[in-house]
Short mmCIF file of C-alpha atoms in Angstrom, two decimals:
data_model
loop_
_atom_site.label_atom_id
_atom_site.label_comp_id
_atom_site.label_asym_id
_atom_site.label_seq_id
_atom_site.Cartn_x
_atom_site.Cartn_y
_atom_site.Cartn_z
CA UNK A 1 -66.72 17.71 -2.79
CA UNK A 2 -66.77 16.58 0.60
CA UNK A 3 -63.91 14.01 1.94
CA UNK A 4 -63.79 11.74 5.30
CA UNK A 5 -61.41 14.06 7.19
CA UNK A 6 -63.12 17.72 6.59
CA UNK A 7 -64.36 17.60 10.24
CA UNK A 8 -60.69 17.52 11.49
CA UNK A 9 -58.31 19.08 8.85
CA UNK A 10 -58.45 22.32 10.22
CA UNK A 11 -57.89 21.55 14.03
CA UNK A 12 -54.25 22.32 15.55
CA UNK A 13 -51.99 19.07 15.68
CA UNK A 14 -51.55 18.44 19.59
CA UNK A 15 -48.55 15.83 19.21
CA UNK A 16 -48.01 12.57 21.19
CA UNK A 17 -48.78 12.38 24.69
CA UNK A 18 -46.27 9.32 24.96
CA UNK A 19 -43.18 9.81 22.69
CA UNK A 20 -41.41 13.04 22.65
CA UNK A 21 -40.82 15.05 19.66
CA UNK A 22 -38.56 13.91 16.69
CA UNK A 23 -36.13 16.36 15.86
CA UNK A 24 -36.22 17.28 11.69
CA UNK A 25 -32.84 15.46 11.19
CA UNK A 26 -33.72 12.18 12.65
CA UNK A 27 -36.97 12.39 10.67
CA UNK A 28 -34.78 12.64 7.39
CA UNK A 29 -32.30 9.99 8.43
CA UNK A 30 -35.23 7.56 8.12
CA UNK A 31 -35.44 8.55 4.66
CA UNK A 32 -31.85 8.78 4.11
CA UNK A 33 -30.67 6.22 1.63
CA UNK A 34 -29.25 2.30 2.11
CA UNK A 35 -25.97 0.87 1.16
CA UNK A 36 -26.80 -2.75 0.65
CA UNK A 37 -23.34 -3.15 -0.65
CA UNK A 38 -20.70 -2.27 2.12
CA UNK A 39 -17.15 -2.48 0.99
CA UNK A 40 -18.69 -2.43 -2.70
CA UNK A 41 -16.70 0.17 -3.74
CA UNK A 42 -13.35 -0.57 -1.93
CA UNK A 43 -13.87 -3.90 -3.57
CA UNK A 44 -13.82 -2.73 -7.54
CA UNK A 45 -11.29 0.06 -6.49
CA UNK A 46 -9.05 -2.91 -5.24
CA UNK A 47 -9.53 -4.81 -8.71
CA UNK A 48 -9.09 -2.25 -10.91
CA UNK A 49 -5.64 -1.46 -9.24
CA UNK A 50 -2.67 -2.53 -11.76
CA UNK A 51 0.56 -4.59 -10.89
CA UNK A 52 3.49 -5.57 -12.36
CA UNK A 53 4.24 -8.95 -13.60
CA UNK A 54 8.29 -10.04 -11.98
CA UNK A 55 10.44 -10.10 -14.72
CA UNK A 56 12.03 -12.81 -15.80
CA UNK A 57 16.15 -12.11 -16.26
CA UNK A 58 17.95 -13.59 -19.21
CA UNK A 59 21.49 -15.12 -18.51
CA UNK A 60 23.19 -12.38 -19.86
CA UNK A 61 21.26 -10.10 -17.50
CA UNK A 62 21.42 -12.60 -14.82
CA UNK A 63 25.57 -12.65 -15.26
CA UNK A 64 25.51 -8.71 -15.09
CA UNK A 65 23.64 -9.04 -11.80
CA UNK A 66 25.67 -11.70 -10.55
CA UNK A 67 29.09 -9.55 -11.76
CA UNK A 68 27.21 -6.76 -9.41
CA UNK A 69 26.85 -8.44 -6.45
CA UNK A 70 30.23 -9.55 -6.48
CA UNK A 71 31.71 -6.14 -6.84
CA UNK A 72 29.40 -5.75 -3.82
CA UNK A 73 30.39 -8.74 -1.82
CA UNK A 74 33.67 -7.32 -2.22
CA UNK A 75 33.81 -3.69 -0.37
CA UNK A 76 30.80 -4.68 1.99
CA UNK A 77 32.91 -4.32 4.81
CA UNK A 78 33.26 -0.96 3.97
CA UNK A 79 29.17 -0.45 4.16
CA UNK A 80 28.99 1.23 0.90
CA UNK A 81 25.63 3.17 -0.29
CA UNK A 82 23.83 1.25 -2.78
CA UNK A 83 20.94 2.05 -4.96
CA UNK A 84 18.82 -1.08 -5.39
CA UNK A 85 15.98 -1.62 -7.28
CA UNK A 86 14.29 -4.88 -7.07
CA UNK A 87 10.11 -6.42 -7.09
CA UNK A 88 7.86 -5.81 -4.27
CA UNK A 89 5.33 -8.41 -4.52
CA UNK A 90 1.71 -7.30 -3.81
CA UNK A 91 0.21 -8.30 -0.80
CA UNK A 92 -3.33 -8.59 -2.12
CA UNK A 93 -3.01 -9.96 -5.57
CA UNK A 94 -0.78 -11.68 -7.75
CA UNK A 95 2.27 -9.34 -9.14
CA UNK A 96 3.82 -6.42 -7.93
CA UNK A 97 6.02 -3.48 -8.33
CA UNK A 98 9.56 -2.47 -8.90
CA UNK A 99 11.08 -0.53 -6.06
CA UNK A 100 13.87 1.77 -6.10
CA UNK A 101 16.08 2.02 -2.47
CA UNK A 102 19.00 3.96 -1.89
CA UNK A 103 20.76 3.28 1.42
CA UNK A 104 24.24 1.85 3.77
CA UNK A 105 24.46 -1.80 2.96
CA UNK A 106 24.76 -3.15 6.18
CA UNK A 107 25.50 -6.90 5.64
CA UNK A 108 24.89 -9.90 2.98
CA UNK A 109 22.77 -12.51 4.54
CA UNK A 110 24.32 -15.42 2.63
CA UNK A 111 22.14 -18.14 4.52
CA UNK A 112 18.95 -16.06 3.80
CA UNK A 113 20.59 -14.66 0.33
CA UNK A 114 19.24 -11.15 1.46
CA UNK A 115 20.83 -7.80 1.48
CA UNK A 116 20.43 -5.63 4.98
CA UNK A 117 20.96 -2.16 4.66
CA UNK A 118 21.84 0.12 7.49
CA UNK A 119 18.36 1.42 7.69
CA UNK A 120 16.77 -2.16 8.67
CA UNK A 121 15.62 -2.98 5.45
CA UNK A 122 15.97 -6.64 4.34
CA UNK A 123 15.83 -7.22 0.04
CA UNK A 124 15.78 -10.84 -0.81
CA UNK A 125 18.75 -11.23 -4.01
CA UNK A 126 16.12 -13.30 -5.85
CA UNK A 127 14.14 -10.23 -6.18
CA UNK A 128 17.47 -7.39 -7.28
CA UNK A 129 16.53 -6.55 -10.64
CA UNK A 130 19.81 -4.15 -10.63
CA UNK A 131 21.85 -3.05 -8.69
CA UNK A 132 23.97 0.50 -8.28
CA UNK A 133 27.42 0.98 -6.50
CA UNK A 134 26.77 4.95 -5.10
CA UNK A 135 29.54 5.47 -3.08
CA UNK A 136 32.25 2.95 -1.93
CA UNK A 137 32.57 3.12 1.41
CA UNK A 138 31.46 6.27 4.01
CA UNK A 139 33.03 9.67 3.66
CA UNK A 140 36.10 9.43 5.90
CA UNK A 141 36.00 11.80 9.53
CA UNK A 142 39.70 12.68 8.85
CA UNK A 143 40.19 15.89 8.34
#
C-alpha cells in the first residue's frame, strides 16, 4: 500500500526557520485541562457550610440572664474575668455560631448595651446567651 507522504516520512524534521523551539512543558500546557467554572468549588464548599440558628430565650432564661448581668453591673468596677458565651452572626449567610470568651471586663456600654472587655473586644448584651462570673475582681499585688 502506498500513501501520499511515503516520499517524505523518512527525511529528518529540520524545525521552523521563524519560531524557536517549544519547550515539552509548554507543549503539554496547551493540552492541559480548562476550568470553565472558577470559584465553582469555593462556591458549593461555602453552601454546604452549617450555621446555627440564634436562639430564642424564654423569660425564665431571659430573667436568669438579666439576674447575671446585674451581679455583673455590680463589681464591674472591680474589672472582674468573665466567661461569656454569646451568637456570632455569620458574615456570609443567615445564622451563626455560639462563641465562648473568657476575659477582664473592661466596661458596660449602657448607651450601646455592649460589654468591653480588657482585651478590646466589644459583645453586644442582645447577643449573651450566658454569662459566667470567673473571678471577682484581679488578684490583689499585696503581698
Amino acid at each position: 500500500m502506498k500513501g501520499p507522504y511515503d516520499d517524505i516520512i523518512h527525511l529528518p524534521y529540520q524545525g521552523s526557520a521563524v519560531r524557536p523551539h517549544m519547550s515539552a512543558r509548554d507543549r503539554a500546557a496547551q493540552f492541559a485541562p480548562f476550568a470553565a467554572l472558577t470559584g465553582y468549588e469555593d462556591a458549593v464548599r461555602e453552601a454546604a457550610r452549617l450555621t446555627d440558628a440564634r436562639a430564642e430565650l424564654t423569660e425564665d432564661e431571659q430573667s436568669l440572664l438579666d439576674g447575671k448581668l446585674q451581679k455583673l453591673a455590680d463589681c464591674a468596677g472591680s474589672h472582674p474575668k468573665v466567661e461569656l458565651t454569646w451568637f456570632q452572626a455569620d458574615r456570609r449567610k443567615a445564622g451563626g455560631a455560639y462563641v465562648t470568651t473568657s476575659g477582664r471586663l473592661k466596661k458596660i456600654d449602657d448607651y450601646e448595651g455592649a460589654l468591653v472587655l480588657m482585651e478590646g473586644e466589644r459583645i453586644l448584651i442582645e447577643d449573651l446567651l450566658d454569662v459566667r462570673l470567673l473571678e471577682p475582681s484581679p488578684p490583689s499585688d499585696r503581698v
